[in-house]
JSON list of C-alpha atoms and ligand atoms in Angstrom, two decimals:
[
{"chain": "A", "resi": 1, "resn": "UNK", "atom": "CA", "xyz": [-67.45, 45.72, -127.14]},
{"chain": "A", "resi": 2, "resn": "UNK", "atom": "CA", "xyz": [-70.97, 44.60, -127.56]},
{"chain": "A", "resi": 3, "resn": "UNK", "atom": "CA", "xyz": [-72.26, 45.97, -130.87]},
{"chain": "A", "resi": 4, "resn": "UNK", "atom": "CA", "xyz": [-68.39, 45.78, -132.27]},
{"chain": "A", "resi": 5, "resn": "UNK", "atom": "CA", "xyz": [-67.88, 43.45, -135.29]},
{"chain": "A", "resi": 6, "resn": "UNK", "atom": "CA", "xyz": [-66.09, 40.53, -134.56]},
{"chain": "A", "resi": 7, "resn": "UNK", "atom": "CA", "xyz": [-63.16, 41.45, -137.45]},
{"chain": "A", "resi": 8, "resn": "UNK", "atom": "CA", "xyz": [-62.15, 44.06, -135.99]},
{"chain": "A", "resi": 9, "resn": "UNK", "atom": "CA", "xyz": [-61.99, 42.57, -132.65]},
{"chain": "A", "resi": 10, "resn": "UNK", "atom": "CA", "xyz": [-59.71, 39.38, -133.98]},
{"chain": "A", "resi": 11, "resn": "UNK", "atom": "CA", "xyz": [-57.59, 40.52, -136.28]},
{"chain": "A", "resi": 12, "resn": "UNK", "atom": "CA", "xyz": [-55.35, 38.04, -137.78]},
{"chain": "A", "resi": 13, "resn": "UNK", "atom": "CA", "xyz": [-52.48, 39.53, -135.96]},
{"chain": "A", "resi": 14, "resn": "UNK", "atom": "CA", "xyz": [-53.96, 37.23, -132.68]},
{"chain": "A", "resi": 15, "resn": "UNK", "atom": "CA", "xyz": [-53.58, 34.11, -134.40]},
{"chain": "A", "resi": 16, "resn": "UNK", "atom": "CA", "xyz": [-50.53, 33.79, -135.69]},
{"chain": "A", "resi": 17, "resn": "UNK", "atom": "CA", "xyz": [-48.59, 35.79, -132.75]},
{"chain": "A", "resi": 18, "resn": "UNK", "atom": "CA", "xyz": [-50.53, 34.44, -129.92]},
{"chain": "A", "resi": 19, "resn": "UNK", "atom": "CA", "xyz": [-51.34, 30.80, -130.99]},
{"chain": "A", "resi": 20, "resn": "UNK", "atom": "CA", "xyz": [-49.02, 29.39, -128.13]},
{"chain": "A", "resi": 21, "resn": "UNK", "atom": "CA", "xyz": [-51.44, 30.72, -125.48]},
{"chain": "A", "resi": 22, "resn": "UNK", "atom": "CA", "xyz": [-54.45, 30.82, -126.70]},
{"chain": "A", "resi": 23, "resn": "UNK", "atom": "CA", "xyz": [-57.12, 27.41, -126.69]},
{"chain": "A", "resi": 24, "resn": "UNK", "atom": "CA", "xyz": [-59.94, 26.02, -128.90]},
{"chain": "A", "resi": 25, "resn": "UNK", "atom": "CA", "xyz": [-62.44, 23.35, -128.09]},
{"chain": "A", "resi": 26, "resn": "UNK", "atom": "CA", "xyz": [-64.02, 21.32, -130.93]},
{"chain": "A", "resi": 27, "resn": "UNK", "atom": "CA", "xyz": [-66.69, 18.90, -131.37]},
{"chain": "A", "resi": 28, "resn": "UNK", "atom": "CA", "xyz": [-68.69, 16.62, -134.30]},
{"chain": "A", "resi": 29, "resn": "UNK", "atom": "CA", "xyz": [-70.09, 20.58, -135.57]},
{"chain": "A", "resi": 30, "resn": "UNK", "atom": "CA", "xyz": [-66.67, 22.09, -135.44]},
{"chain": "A", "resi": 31, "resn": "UNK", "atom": "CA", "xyz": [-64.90, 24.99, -133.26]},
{"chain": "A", "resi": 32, "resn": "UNK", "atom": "CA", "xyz": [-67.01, 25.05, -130.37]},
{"chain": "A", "resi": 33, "resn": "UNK", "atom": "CA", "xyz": [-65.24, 27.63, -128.37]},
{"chain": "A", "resi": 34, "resn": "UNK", "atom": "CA", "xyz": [-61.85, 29.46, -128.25]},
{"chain": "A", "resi": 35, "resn": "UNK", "atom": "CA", "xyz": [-60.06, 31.77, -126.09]},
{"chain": "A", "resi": 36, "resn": "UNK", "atom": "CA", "xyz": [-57.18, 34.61, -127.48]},
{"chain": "A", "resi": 37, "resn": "UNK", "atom": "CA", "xyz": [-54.79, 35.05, -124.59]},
{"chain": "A", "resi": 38, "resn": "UNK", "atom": "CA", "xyz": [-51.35, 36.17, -124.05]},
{"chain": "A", "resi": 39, "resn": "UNK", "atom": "CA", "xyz": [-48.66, 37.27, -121.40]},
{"chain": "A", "resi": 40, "resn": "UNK", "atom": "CA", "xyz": [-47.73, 41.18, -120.86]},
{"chain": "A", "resi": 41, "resn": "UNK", "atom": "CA", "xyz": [-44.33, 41.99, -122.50]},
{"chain": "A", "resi": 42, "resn": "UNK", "atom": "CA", "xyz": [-44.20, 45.23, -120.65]},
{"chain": "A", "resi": 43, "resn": "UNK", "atom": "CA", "xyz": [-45.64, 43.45, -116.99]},
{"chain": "A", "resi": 44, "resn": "UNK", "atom": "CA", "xyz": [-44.23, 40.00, -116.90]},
{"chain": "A", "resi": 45, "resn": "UNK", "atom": "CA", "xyz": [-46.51, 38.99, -114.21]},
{"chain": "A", "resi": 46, "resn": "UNK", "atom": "CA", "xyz": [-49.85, 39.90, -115.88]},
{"chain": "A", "resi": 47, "resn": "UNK", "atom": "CA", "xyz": [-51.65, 37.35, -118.31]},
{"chain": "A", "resi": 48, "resn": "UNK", "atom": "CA", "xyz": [-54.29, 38.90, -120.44]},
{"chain": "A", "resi": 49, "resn": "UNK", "atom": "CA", "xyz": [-57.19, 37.43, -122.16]},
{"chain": "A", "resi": 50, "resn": "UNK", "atom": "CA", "xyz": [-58.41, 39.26, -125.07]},
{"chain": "A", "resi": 51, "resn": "UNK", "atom": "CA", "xyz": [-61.16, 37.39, -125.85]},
{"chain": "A", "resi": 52, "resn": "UNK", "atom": "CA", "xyz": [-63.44, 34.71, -125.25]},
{"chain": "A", "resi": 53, "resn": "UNK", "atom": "CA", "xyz": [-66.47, 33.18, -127.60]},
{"chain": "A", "resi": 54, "resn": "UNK", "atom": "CA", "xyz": [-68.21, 29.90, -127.13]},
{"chain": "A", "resi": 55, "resn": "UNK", "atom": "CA", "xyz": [-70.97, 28.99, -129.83]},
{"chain": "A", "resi": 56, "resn": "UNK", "atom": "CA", "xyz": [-74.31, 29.77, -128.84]},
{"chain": "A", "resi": 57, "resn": "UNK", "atom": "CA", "xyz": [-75.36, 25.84, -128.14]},
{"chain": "A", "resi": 58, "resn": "UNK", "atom": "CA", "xyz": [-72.98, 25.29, -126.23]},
{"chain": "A", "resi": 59, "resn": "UNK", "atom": "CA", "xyz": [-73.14, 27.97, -123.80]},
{"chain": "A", "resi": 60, "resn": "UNK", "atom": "CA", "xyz": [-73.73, 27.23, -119.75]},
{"chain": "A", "resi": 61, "resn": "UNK", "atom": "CA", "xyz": [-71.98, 24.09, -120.21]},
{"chain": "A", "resi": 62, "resn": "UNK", "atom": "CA", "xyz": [-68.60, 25.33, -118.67]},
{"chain": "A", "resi": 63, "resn": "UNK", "atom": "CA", "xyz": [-66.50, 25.61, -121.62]},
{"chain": "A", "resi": 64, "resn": "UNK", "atom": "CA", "xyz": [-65.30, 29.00, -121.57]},
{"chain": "A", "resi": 65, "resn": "UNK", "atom": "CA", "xyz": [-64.58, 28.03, -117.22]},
{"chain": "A", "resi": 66, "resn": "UNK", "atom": "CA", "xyz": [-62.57, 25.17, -118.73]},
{"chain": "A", "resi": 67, "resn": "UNK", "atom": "CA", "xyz": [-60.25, 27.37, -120.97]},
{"chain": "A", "resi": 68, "resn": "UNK", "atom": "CA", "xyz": [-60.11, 30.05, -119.08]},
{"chain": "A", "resi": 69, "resn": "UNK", "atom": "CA", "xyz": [-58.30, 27.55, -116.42]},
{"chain": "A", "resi": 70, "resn": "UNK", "atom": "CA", "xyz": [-55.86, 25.94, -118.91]},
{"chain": "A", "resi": 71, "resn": "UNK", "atom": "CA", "xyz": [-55.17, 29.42, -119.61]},
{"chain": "A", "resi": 72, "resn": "UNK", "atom": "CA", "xyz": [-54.49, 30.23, -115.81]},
{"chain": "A", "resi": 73, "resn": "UNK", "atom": "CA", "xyz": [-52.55, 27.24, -115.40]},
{"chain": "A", "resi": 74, "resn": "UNK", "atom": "CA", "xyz": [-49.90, 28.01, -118.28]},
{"chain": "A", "resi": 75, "resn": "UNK", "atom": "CA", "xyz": [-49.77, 31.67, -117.37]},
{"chain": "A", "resi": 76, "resn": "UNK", "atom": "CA", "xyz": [-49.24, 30.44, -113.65]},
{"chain": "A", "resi": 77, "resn": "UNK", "atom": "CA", "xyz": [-46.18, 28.10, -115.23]},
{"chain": "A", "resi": 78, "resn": "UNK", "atom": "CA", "xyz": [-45.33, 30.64, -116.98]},
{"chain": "A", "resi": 79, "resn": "UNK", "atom": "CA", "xyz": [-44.54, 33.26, -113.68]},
{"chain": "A", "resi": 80, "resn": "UNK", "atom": "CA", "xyz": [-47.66, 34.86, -114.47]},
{"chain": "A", "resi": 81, "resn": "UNK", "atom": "CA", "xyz": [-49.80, 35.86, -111.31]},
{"chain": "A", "resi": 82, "resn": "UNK", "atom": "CA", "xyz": [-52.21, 38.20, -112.43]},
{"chain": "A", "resi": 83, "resn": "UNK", "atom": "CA", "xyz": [-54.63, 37.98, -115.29]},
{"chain": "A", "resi": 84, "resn": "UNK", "atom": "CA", "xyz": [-56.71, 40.92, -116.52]},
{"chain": "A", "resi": 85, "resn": "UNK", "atom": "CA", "xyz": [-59.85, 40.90, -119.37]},
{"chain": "A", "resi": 86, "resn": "UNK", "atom": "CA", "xyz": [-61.89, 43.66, -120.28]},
{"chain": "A", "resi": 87, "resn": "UNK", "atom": "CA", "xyz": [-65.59, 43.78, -121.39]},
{"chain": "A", "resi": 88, "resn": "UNK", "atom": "CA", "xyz": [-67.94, 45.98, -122.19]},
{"chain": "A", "resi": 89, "resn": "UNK", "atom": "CA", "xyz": [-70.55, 48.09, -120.48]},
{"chain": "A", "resi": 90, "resn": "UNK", "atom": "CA", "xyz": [-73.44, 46.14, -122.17]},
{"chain": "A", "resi": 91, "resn": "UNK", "atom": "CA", "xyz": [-72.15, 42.87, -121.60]},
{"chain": "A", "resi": 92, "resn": "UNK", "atom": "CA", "xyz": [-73.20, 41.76, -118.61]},
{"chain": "A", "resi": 93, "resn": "UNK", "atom": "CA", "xyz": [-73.28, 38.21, -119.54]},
{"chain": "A", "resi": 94, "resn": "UNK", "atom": "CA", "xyz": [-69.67, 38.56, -119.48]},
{"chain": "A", "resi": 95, "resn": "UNK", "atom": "CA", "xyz": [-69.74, 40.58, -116.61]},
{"chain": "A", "resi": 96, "resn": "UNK", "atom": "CA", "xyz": [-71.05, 37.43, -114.66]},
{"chain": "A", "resi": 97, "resn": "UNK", "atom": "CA", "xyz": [-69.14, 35.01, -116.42]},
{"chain": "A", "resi": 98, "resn": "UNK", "atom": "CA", "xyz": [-65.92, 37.23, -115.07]},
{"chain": "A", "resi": 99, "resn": "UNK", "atom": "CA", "xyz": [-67.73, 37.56, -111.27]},
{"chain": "A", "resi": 100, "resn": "UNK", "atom": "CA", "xyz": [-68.05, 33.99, -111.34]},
{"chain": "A", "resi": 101, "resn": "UNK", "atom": "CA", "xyz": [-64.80, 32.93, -111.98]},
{"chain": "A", "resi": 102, "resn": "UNK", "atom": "CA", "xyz": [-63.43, 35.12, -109.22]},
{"chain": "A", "resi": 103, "resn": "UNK", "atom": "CA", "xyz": [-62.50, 38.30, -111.68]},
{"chain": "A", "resi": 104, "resn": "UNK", "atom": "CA", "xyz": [-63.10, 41.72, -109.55]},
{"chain": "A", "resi": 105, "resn": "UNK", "atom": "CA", "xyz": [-64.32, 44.48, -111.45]},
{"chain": "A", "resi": 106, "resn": "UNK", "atom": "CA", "xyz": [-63.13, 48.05, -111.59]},
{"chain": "A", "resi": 107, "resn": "UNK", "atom": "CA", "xyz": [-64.01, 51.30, -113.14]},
{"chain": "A", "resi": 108, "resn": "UNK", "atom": "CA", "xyz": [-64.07, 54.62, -112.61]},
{"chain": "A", "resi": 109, "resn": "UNK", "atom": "CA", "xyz": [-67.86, 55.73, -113.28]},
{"chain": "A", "resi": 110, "resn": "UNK", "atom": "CA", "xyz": [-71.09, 54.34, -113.24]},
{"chain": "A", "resi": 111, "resn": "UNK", "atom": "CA", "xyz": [-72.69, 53.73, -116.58]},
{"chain": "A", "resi": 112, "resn": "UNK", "atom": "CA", "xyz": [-75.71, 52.38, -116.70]},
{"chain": "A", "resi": 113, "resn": "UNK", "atom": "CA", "xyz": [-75.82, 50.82, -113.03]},
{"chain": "A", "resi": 114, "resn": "UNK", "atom": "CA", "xyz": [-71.95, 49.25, -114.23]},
{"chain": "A", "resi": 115, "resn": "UNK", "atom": "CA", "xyz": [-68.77, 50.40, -112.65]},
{"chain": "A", "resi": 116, "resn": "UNK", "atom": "CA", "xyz": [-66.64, 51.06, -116.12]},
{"chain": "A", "resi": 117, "resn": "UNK", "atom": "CA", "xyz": [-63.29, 53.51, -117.02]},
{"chain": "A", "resi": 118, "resn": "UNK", "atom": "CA", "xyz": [-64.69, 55.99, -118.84]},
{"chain": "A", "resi": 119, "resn": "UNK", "atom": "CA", "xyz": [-63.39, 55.93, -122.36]},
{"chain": "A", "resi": 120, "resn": "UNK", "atom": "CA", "xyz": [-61.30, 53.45, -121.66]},
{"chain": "A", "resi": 121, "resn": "UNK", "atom": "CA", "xyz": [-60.54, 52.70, -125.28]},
{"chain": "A", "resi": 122, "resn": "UNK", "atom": "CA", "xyz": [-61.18, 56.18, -126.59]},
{"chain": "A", "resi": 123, "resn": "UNK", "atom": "CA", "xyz": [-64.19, 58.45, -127.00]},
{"chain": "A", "resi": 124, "resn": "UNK", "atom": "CA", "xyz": [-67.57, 56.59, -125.56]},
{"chain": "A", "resi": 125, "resn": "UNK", "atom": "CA", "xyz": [-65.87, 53.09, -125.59]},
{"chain": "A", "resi": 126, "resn": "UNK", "atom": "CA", "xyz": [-66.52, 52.58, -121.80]},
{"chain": "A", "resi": 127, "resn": "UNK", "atom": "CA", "xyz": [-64.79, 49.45, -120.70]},
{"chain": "A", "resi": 128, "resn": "UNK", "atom": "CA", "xyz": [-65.30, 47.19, -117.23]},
{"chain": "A", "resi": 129, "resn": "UNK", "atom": "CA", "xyz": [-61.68, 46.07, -116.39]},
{"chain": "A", "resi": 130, "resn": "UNK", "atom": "CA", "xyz": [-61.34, 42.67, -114.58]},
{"chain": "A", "resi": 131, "resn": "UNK", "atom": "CA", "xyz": [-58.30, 41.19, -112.72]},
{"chain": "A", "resi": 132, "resn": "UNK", "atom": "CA", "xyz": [-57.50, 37.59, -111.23]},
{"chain": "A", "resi": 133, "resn": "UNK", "atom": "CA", "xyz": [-54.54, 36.77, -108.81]},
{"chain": "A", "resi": 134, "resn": "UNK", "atom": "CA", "xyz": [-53.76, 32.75, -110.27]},
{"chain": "B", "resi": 1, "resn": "LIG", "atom": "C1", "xyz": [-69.50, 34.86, -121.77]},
{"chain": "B", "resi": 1, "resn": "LIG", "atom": "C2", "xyz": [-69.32, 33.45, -122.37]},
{"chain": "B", "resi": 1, "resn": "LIG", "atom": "C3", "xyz": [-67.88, 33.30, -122.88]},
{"chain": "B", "resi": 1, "resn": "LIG", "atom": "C4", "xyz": [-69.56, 32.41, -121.23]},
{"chain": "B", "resi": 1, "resn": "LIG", "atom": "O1", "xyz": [-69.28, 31.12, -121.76]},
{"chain": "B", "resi": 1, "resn": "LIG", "atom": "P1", "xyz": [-69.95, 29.78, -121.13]},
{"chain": "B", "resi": 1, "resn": "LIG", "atom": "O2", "xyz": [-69.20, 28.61, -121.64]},
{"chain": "B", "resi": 1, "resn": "LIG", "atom": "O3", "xyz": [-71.41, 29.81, -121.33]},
{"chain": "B", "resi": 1, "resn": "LIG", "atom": "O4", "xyz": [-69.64, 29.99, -119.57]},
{"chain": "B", "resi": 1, "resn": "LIG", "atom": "P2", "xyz": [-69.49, 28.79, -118.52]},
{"chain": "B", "resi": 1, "resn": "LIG", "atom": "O5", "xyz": [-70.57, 27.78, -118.78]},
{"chain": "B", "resi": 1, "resn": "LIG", "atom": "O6", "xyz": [-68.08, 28.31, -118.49]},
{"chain": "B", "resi": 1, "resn": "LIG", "atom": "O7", "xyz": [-69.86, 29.55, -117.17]},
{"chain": "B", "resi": 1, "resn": "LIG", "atom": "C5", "xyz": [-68.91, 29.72, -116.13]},
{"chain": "B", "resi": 1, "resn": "LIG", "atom": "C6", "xyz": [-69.57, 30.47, -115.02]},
{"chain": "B", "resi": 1, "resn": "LIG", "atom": "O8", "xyz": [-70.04, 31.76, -115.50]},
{"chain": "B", "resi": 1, "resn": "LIG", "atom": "C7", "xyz": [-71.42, 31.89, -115.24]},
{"chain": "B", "resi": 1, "resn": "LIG", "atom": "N1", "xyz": [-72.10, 32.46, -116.39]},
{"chain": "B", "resi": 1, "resn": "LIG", "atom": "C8", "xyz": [-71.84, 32.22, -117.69]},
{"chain": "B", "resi": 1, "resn": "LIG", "atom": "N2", "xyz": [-72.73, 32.86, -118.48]},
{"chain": "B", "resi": 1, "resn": "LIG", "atom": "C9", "xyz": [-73.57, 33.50, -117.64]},
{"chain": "B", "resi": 1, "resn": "LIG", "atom": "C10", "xyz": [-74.72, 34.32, -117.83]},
{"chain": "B", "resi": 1, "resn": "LIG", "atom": "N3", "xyz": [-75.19, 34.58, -119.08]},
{"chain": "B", "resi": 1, "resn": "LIG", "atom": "N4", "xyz": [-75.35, 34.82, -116.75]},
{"chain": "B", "resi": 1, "resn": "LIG", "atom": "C11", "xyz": [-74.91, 34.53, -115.50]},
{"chain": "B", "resi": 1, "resn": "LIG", "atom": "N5", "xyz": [-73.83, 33.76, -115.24]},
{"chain": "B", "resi": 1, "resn": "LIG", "atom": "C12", "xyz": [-73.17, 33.25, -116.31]},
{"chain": "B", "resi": 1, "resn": "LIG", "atom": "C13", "xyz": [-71.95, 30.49, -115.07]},
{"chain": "B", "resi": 1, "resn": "LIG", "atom": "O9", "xyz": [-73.06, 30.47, -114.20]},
{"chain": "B", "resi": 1, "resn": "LIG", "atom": "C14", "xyz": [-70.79, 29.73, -114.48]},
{"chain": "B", "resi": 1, "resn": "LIG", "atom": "O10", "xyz": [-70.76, 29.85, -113.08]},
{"chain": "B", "resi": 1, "resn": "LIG", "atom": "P3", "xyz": [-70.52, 28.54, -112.17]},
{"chain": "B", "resi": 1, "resn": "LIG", "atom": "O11", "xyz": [-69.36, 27.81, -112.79]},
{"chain": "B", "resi": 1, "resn": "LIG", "atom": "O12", "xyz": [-70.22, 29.12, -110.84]},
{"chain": "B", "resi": 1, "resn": "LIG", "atom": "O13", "xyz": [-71.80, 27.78, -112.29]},
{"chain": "B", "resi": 1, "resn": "LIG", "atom": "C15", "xyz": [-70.35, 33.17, -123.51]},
{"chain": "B", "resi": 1, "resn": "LIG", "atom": "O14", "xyz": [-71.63, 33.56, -123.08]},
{"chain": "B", "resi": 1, "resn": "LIG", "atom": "C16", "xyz": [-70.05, 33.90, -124.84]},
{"chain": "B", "resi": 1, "resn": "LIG", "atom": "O15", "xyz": [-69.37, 33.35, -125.72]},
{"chain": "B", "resi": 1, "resn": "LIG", "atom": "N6", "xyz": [-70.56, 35.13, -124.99]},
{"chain": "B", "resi": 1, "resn": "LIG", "atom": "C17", "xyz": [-70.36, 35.90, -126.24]},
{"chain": "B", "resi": 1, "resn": "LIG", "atom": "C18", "xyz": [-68.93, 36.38, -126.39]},
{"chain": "B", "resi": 1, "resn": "LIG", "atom": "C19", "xyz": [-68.53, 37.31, -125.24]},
{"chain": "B", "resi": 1, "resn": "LIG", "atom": "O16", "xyz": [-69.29, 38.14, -124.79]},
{"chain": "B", "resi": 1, "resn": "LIG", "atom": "N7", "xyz": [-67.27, 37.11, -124.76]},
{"chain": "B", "resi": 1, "resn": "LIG", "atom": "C20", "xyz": [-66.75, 37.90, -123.64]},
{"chain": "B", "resi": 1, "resn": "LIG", "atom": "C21", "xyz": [-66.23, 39.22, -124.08]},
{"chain": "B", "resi": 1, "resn": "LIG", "atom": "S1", "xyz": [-64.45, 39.19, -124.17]}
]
């Protein structure tokens, strides 16, 4: 996921289907952070969050902690229990964001030092799957 353009990662699909759980944060500068979630047609008790992003000044200030638990706590009203995220092998700022919060990690093979599913979404697109009981 590191090294893939943001477009194709937030299509506009996210925005206007997903709108009612997903969160921004703003400030004087503008958006400051924003988090694309949803809940699992398929699993009713799994949330997923499909992506995070808070603005490089604003980063180690607890913003994305702060969505990320207004998201748990309208999946959780919701009947969610679960929530999964994915990241990628390089991103291992993301990788501790998700240890932090209490996310365990799985995977099937160790990439670079990283437990990751190999090909997880398709050829050489290793992915490190997280999941959080809320
Ligand atoms: C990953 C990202 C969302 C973290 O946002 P953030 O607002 O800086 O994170 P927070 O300040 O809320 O940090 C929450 C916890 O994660 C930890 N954490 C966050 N970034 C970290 C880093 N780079 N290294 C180690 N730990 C980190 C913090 O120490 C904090 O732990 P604590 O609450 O126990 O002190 C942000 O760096 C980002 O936007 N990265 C680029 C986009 C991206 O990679 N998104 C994830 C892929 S879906």
């Amino acid at each position: 996921m590191a090294g893939t353009s943001i477009h194709l990662l937030l299509p506009p699909l996210f925005f206007q289907h997903f709108s009612d759980t997903s969160f921004i944060a703003e400030d004087d500068a503008g958006l400051g952070a924003f988090l694309i979630g949803f809940h699992s047609h398929a699993q009713p008790e799994v949330a997923y969050i499909h992506f995070v992003g808070v603005r490089p000044d604003l980063r180690g200030l607890g913003l994305a902690r702060t969505l990320y638990e207004a998201f748990f706590a309208e999946a959780r009203a919701a009947g969610c229990r679960r929530v999964d995220a994915i990241t990628g092998v390089p991103n291992r700022r993301s990788q501790a964001f998700h240890a932090a919060l209490g996310f365990e990690a799985s995977g099937d093979t160790d990439i670079d030092g990283v437990r990751a599913w190999h090909d997880y979404d398709g050829p050489g697109e290793h992915r490190v799957a997280f999941s959080k009981a809320i």
